[in-house]
PDB file of C-alpha atoms in Angstrom:
ATOM      1  CA  MET Z   1       0.000   0.000   0.000  1.00  0.00           C
ATOM      2  CA  ASN Z   2       1.369   3.396  -0.961  1.00  0.00           C
ATOM      3  CA  SER Z   3       0.986   6.442   1.197  1.00  0.00           C
ATOM      4  CA  LYS Z   4       1.256  10.127   0.427  1.00  0.00           C
ATOM      5  CA  PRO Z   5       1.170  13.442   2.263  1.00  0.00           C
ATOM      6  CA  TYR Z   6      -2.065  15.405   2.541  1.00  0.00           C
ATOM      7  CA  LEU Z   7      -3.128  18.858   3.686  1.00  0.00           C
ATOM      8  CA  SER Z   8      -4.158  19.129   7.328  1.00  0.00           C
ATOM      9  CA  ILE Z   9      -6.401  21.922   8.524  1.00  0.00           C
ATOM     10  CA  GLU Z  10      -3.346  23.462  10.206  1.00  0.00           C
ATOM     11  CA  ASN Z  11      -1.566  23.507   6.824  1.00  0.00           C
ATOM     12  CA  VAL Z  12      -4.594  25.086   5.191  1.00  0.00           C
ATOM     13  CA  LYS Z  13      -4.846  27.804   7.855  1.00  0.00           C
ATOM     14  CA  LYS Z  14      -1.134  28.569   7.473  1.00  0.00           C
ATOM     15  CA  ILE Z  15      -1.448  28.882   3.684  1.00  0.00           C
ATOM     16  CA  ALA Z  16      -4.567  31.037   3.997  1.00  0.00           C
ATOM     17  CA  ALA Z  17      -2.979  33.384   6.544  1.00  0.00           C
ATOM     18  CA  ALA Z  18       0.138  33.894   4.415  1.00  0.00           C
ATOM     19  CA  ALA Z  19      -1.889  34.448   1.240  1.00  0.00           C
ATOM     20  CA  GLU Z  20      -4.128  36.935   3.029  1.00  0.00           C
ATOM     21  CA  ALA Z  21      -1.080  38.745   4.446  1.00  0.00           C
ATOM     22  CA  GLU Z  22       0.428  39.053   0.944  1.00  0.00           C
ATOM     23  CA  ALA Z  23      -2.823  40.437  -0.444  1.00  0.00           C
ATOM     24  CA  LEU Z  24      -3.280  42.919   2.404  1.00  0.00           C
ATOM     25  CA  ALA Z  25       0.359  44.059   2.256  1.00  0.00           C
ATOM     26  CA  ASN Z  26      -0.249  45.036  -1.362  1.00  0.00           C
ATOM     27  CA  LYS Z  27      -3.760  46.421  -0.715  1.00  0.00           C
ATOM     28  CA  TRP Z  28      -5.257  43.862  -3.091  1.00  0.00           C
ATOM     29  CA  ALA Z  29      -8.914  42.882  -2.647  1.00  0.00           C
ATOM     30  CA  VAL Z  30      -9.095  39.225  -3.678  1.00  0.00           C
ATOM     31  CA  SER Z  31     -10.796  35.924  -3.072  1.00  0.00           C
ATOM     32  CA  ILE Z  32      -8.620  33.011  -1.946  1.00  0.00           C
ATOM     33  CA  ALA Z  33      -9.546  29.341  -2.343  1.00  0.00           C
ATOM     34  CA  ILE Z  34      -7.643  26.269  -1.179  1.00  0.00           C
ATOM     35  CA  VAL Z  35      -8.557  22.794  -2.396  1.00  0.00           C
ATOM     36  CA  ASP Z  36      -7.330  19.240  -1.791  1.00  0.00           C
ATOM     37  CA  ASP Z  37      -5.749  17.013  -4.445  1.00  0.00           C
ATOM     38  CA  GLY Z  38      -9.170  16.185  -5.890  1.00  0.00           C
ATOM     39  CA  GLY Z  39     -10.123  19.832  -6.234  1.00  0.00           C
ATOM     40  CA  HIS Z  40     -12.530  19.791  -3.275  1.00  0.00           C
ATOM     41  CA  LEU Z  41     -12.831  23.097  -1.435  1.00  0.00           C
ATOM     42  CA  LEU Z  42     -11.105  23.190   1.964  1.00  0.00           C
ATOM     43  CA  TRP Z  43     -10.949  26.962   2.499  1.00  0.00           C
ATOM     44  CA  PHE Z  44     -12.461  30.057   0.981  1.00  0.00           C
ATOM     45  CA  GLN Z  45     -12.304  33.719   1.877  1.00  0.00           C
ATOM     46  CA  ARG Z  46     -13.311  36.869   0.071  1.00  0.00           C
ATOM     47  CA  LEU Z  47     -11.474  39.931   1.333  1.00  0.00           C
ATOM     48  CA  ASP Z  48     -13.314  43.213   1.788  1.00  0.00           C
ATOM     49  CA  GLY Z  49     -13.806  44.936  -1.548  1.00  0.00           C
ATOM     50  CA  ALA Z  50     -13.189  41.866  -3.713  1.00  0.00           C
ATOM     51  CA  ALA Z  51     -15.433  41.666  -6.757  1.00  0.00           C
ATOM     52  CA  PRO Z  52     -18.303  39.185  -6.391  1.00  0.00           C
ATOM     53  CA  ILE Z  53     -17.201  37.242  -9.495  1.00  0.00           C
ATOM     54  CA  SER Z  54     -13.851  36.525  -7.812  1.00  0.00           C
ATOM     55  CA  SER Z  55     -15.704  34.188  -5.434  1.00  0.00           C
ATOM     56  CA  GLN Z  56     -16.464  31.962  -8.417  1.00  0.00           C
ATOM     57  CA  ILE Z  57     -13.147  32.316 -10.246  1.00  0.00           C
ATOM     58  CA  ALA Z  58     -10.754  31.611  -7.331  1.00  0.00           C
ATOM     59  CA  PRO Z  59     -12.159  28.133  -6.539  1.00  0.00           C
ATOM     60  CA  ALA Z  60     -12.248  27.314 -10.263  1.00  0.00           C
ATOM     61  CA  LYS Z  61      -8.562  28.236 -10.642  1.00  0.00           C
ATOM     62  CA  ALA Z  62      -7.657  26.139  -7.577  1.00  0.00           C
ATOM     63  CA  HIS Z  63      -9.660  23.159  -8.852  1.00  0.00           C
ATOM     64  CA  THR Z  64      -8.003  23.355 -12.274  1.00  0.00           C
ATOM     65  CA  ALA Z  65      -4.509  23.507 -10.754  1.00  0.00           C
ATOM     66  CA  ALA Z  66      -5.204  20.557  -8.432  1.00  0.00           C
ATOM     67  CA  VAL Z  67      -6.777  18.136 -10.882  1.00  0.00           C
ATOM     68  CA  GLY Z  68      -4.542  19.237 -13.751  1.00  0.00           C
ATOM     69  CA  ARG Z  69      -1.432  18.892 -11.559  1.00  0.00           C
ATOM     70  CA  ARG Z  70      -0.043  22.135 -13.011  1.00  0.00           C
ATOM     71  CA  GLU Z  71      -0.476  25.871 -12.743  1.00  0.00           C
ATOM     72  CA  SER Z  72      -3.706  27.066 -14.322  1.00  0.00           C
ATOM     73  CA  LYS Z  73      -1.618  29.501 -16.390  1.00  0.00           C
ATOM     74  CA  GLY Z  74      -0.437  26.534 -18.471  1.00  0.00           C
ATOM     75  CA  TYR Z  75      -3.958  26.084 -19.809  1.00  0.00           C
ATOM     76  CA  GLU Z  76      -4.358  29.810 -20.418  1.00  0.00           C
ATOM     77  CA  ASP Z  77      -1.102  29.797 -22.392  1.00  0.00           C
ATOM     78  CA  MET Z  78      -2.209  26.808 -24.499  1.00  0.00           C
ATOM     79  CA  ILE Z  79      -5.483  28.523 -25.348  1.00  0.00           C
ATOM     80  CA  ASN Z  80      -3.789  31.840 -26.127  1.00  0.00           C
ATOM     81  CA  GLN Z  81      -1.382  30.016 -28.447  1.00  0.00           C
ATOM     82  CA  GLY Z  82      -4.310  28.758 -30.496  1.00  0.00           C
ATOM     83  CA  ARG Z  83      -5.241  25.483 -28.845  1.00  0.00           C
ATOM     84  CA  VAL Z  84      -8.810  26.669 -28.251  1.00  0.00           C
ATOM     85  CA  SER Z  85     -10.104  23.092 -28.099  1.00  0.00           C
ATOM     86  CA  PHE Z  86      -8.970  23.137 -24.450  1.00  0.00           C
ATOM     87  CA  LEU Z  87     -11.948  25.391 -23.732  1.00  0.00           C
ATOM     88  CA  SER Z  88     -14.067  22.225 -23.935  1.00  0.00           C
ATOM     89  CA  ALA Z  89     -11.940  20.224 -21.458  1.00  0.00           C
ATOM     90  CA  PRO Z  90     -14.278  18.558 -18.961  1.00  0.00           C
ATOM     91  CA  ALA Z  91     -14.204  19.811 -15.365  1.00  0.00           C
ATOM     92  CA  LEU Z  92     -11.716  22.610 -16.101  1.00  0.00           C
ATOM     93  CA  GLN Z  93     -13.269  26.045 -15.782  1.00  0.00           C
ATOM     94  CA  GLY Z  94     -10.567  28.182 -14.204  1.00  0.00           C
ATOM     95  CA  MET Z  95      -8.082  28.192 -17.047  1.00  0.00           C
ATOM     96  CA  LEU Z  96      -6.622  31.566 -16.100  1.00  0.00           C
ATOM     97  CA  GLU Z  97      -3.378  32.379 -14.286  1.00  0.00           C
ATOM     98  CA  GLY Z  98      -3.748  32.360 -10.515  1.00  0.00           C
ATOM     99  CA  GLY Z  99      -4.175  28.665  -9.686  1.00  0.00           C
ATOM    100  CA  VAL Z 100      -1.017  27.106  -8.227  1.00  0.00           C
ATOM    101  CA  PRO Z 101      -0.626  23.459  -7.168  1.00  0.00           C
ATOM    102  CA  ILE Z 102       0.750  22.616  -3.730  1.00  0.00           C
ATOM    103  CA  VAL Z 103       3.497  20.013  -4.160  1.00  0.00           C
ATOM    104  CA  VAL Z 104       4.858  18.109  -1.155  1.00  0.00           C
ATOM    105  CA  GLN Z 105       7.456  15.354  -1.548  1.00  0.00           C
ATOM    106  CA  GLY Z 106       6.671  15.168  -5.256  1.00  0.00           C
ATOM    107  CA  HIS Z 107       2.912  14.793  -4.707  1.00  0.00           C
ATOM    108  CA  VAL Z 108       0.283  17.373  -5.597  1.00  0.00           C
ATOM    109  CA  VAL Z 109      -1.667  17.609  -2.342  1.00  0.00           C
ATOM    110  CA  GLY Z 110      -3.919  20.483  -3.361  1.00  0.00           C
ATOM    111  CA  ALA Z 111      -3.863  23.946  -4.854  1.00  0.00           C
ATOM    112  CA  VAL Z 112      -4.457  27.611  -4.132  1.00  0.00           C
ATOM    113  CA  GLY Z 113      -6.556  29.756  -6.420  1.00  0.00           C
ATOM    114  CA  VAL Z 114      -6.721  33.538  -6.195  1.00  0.00           C
ATOM    115  CA  SER Z 115      -8.811  36.037  -8.130  1.00  0.00           C
ATOM    116  CA  GLY Z 116      -9.332  39.767  -7.948  1.00  0.00           C
ATOM    117  CA  VAL Z 117      -6.262  41.547  -9.290  1.00  0.00           C
ATOM    118  CA  LYS Z 118      -3.980  41.061 -12.308  1.00  0.00           C
ATOM    119  CA  SER Z 119      -3.432  37.372 -12.992  1.00  0.00           C
ATOM    120  CA  ASN Z 120       0.284  37.474 -12.208  1.00  0.00           C
ATOM    121  CA  GLU Z 121      -0.563  39.167  -8.884  1.00  0.00           C
ATOM    122  CA  ASP Z 122      -3.155  36.477  -8.162  1.00  0.00           C
ATOM    123  CA  ALA Z 123      -0.417  33.876  -8.690  1.00  0.00           C
ATOM    124  CA  GLN Z 124       1.965  35.871  -6.478  1.00  0.00           C
ATOM    125  CA  ILE Z 125      -0.545  35.690  -3.625  1.00  0.00           C
ATOM    126  CA  ALA Z 126      -1.078  31.954  -4.147  1.00  0.00           C
ATOM    127  CA  ARG Z 127       2.681  31.285  -4.123  1.00  0.00           C
ATOM    128  CA  ALA Z 128       3.128  33.375  -0.966  1.00  0.00           C
ATOM    129  CA  GLY Z 129       0.536  31.207   0.738  1.00  0.00           C
ATOM    130  CA  ILE Z 130       2.187  27.975  -0.370  1.00  0.00           C
ATOM    131  CA  ALA Z 131       5.615  29.246   0.709  1.00  0.00           C
ATOM    132  CA  ALA Z 132       4.330  29.344   4.291  1.00  0.00           C
ATOM    133  CA  LEU Z 133       4.509  25.536   4.358  1.00  0.00           C
ATOM    134  CA  GLY Z 134       8.291  25.799   4.216  1.00  0.00           C
TER     135      GLY Z 134
END
């Protein structure tokens, strides 16, 4: 029987706090979603002033990064380079930069999705959260 690491609620809270701190330090109003390796929502928060649509986009980006086992930007890049057929990929809706997988010991254990500012800034917030795991 194989075993693999997984996200505990303590891990999730640590990621969320660091992502929130990064967003607040930059005065960015965003939504932050954290999912497990199957894309199931473990944490969600919408900071004051974040656009309502960000509450739909952040979890979608996180889900895409988790089940795709790659940053959601990879799908955005493929589409922008002309591979528009990826728009019909089943179960992938957040194909925009800002979804970042959480990799521990070579295993994708979940992902962070952020929405509300420029896509590269969304990804910056997600990475800051993940960095809190050490």
